[in-house]
PDB file of C-alpha atoms in Angstrom:
ATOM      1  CA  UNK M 168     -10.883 -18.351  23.911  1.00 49.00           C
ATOM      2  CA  UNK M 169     -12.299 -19.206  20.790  1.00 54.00           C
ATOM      3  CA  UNK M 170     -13.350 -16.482  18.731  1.00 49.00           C
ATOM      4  CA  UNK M 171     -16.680 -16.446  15.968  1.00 53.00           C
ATOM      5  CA  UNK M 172     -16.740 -15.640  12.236  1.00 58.00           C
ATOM      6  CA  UNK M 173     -17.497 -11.405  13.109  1.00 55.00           C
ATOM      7  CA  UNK M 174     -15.074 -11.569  16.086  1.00 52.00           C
ATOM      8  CA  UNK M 175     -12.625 -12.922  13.729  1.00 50.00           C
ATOM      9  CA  UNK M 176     -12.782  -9.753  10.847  1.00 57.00           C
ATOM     10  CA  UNK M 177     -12.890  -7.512  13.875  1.00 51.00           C
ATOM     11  CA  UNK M 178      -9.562  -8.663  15.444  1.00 52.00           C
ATOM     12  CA  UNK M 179      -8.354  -8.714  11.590  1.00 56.00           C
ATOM     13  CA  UNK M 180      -9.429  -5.799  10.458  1.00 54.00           C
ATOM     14  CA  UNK M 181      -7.726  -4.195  13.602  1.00 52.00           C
ATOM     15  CA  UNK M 182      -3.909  -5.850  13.017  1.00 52.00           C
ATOM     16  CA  UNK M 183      -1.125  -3.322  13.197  1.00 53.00           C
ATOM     17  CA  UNK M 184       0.083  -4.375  10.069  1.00 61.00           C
ATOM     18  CA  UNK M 185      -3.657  -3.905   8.577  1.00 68.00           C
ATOM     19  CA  UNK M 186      -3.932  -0.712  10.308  1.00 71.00           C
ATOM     20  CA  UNK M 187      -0.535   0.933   9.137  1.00 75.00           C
ATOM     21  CA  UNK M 188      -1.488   0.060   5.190  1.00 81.00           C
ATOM     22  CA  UNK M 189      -4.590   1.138   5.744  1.00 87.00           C
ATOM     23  CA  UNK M 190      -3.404   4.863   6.817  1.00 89.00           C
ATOM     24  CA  UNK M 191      -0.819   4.858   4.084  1.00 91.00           C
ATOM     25  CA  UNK M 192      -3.362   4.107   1.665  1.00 91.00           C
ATOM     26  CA  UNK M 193      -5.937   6.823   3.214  1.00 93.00           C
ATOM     27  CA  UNK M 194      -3.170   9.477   3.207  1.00 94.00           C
ATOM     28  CA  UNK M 195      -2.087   8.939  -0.176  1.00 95.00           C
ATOM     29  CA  UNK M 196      -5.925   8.889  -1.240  1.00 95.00           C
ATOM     30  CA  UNK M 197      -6.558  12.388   0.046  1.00 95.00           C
ATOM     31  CA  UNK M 198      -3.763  13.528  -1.825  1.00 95.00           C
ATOM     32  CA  UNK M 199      -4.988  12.248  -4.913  1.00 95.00           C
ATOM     33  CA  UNK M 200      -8.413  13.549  -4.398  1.00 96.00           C
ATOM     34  CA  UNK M 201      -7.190  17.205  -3.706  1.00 95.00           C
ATOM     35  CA  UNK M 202      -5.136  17.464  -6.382  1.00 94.00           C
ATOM     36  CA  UNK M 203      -8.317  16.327  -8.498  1.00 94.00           C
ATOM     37  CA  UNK M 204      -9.709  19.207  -6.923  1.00 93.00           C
ATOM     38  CA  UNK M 205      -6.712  21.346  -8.510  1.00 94.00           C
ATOM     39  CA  UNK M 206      -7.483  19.730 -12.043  1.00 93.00           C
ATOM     40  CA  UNK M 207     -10.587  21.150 -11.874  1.00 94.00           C
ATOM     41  CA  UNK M 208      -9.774  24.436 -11.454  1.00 92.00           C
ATOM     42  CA  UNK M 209     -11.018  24.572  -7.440  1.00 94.00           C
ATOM     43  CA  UNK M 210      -7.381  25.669  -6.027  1.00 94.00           C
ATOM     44  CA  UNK M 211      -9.462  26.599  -2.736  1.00 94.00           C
ATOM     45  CA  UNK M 212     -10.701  23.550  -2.320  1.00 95.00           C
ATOM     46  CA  UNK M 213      -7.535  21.670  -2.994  1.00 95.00           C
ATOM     47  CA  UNK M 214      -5.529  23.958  -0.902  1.00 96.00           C
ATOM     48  CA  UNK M 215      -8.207  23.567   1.730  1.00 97.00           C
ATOM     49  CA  UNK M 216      -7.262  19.308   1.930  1.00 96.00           C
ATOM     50  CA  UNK M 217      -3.820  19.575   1.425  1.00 97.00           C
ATOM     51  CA  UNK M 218      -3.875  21.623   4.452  1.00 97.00           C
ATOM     52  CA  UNK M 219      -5.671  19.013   6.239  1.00 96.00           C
ATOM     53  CA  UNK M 220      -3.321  16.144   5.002  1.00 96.00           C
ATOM     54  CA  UNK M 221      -0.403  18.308   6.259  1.00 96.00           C
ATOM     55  CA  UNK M 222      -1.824  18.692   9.550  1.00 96.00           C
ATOM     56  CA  UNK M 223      -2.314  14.948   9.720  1.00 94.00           C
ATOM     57  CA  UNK M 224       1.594  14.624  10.007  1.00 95.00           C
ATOM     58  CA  UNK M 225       1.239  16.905  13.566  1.00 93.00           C
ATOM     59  CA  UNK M 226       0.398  13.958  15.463  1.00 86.00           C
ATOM     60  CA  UNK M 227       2.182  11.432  17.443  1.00 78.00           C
ATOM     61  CA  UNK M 228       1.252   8.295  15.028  1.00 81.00           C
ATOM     62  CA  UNK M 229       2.682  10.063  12.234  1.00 88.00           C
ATOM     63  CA  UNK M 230       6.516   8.937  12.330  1.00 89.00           C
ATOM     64  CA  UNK M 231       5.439   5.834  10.714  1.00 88.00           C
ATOM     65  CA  UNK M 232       3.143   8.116   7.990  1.00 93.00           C
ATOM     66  CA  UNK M 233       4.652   7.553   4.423  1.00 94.00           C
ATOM     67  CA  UNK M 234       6.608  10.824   3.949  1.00 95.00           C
ATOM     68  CA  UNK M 235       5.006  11.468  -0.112  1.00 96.00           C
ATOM     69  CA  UNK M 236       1.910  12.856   0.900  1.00 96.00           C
ATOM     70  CA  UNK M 237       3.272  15.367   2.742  1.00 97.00           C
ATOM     71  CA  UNK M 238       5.770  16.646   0.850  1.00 97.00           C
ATOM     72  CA  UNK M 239       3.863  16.493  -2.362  1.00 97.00           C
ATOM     73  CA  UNK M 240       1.175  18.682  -0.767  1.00 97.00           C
ATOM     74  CA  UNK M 241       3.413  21.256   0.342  1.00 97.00           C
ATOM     75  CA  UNK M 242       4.917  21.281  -2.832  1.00 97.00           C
ATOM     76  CA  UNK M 243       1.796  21.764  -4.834  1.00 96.00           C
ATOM     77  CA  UNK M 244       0.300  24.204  -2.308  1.00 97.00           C
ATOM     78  CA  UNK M 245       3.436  26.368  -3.189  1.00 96.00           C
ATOM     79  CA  UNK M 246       3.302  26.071  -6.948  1.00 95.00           C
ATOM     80  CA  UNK M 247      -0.285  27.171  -6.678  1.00 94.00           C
ATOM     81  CA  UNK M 248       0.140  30.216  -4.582  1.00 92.00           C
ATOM     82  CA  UNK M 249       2.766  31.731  -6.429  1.00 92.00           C
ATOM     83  CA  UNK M 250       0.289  30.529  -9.482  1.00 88.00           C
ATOM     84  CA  UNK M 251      -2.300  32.743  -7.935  1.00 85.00           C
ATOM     85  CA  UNK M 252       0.188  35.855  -7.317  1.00 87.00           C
ATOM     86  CA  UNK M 253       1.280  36.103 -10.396  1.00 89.00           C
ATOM     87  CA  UNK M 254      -2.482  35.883 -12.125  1.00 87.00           C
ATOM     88  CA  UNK M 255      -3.658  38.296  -9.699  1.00 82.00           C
ATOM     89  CA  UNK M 256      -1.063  41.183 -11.002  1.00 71.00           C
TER      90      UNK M 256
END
């Protein structure tokens, strides 16, 4: 089976190895653009994503997930609540 020029960047776009950088690239984008969110000064917000990115690692794909975004998020969700506990005194 020969395949044609849009068939072709289909198949390619859809390669495993494609596919996995892809998601590690996504993930480690939405990090970045909640912590933007932080830098801001929108903590809801950017606890809001983070949130989101962490439940992105509750699926079955996500053993292969680079393991950064994750912990980063749960990190900075921390720092910011205790941020927000001790401004709220």
């Amino acid at each position: 089976v020969r395949l044609v020029g849009s068939e072709m960047c289909i198949r390619d776009r859809y390669n495993s190895n494609n596919h996995q950088n892809e998601i590690h690239r996504l993930l480690w984008a939405d990090y970045e653009i909640a912590f933007l969110y932080h830098k801001m000064d929108n903590d809801e917000k950017a606890i809001d994503l983070l949130n989101k990115l962490i439940a992105r690692y509750e699926t079955d794909d996500s053993d292969n997930y680079p393991i950064g975004p994750k912990n980063l998020s749960q990190r900075v969700i921390k720092e910011l609540k205790i941020f927000q506990e001790a401004t709220s005194e």
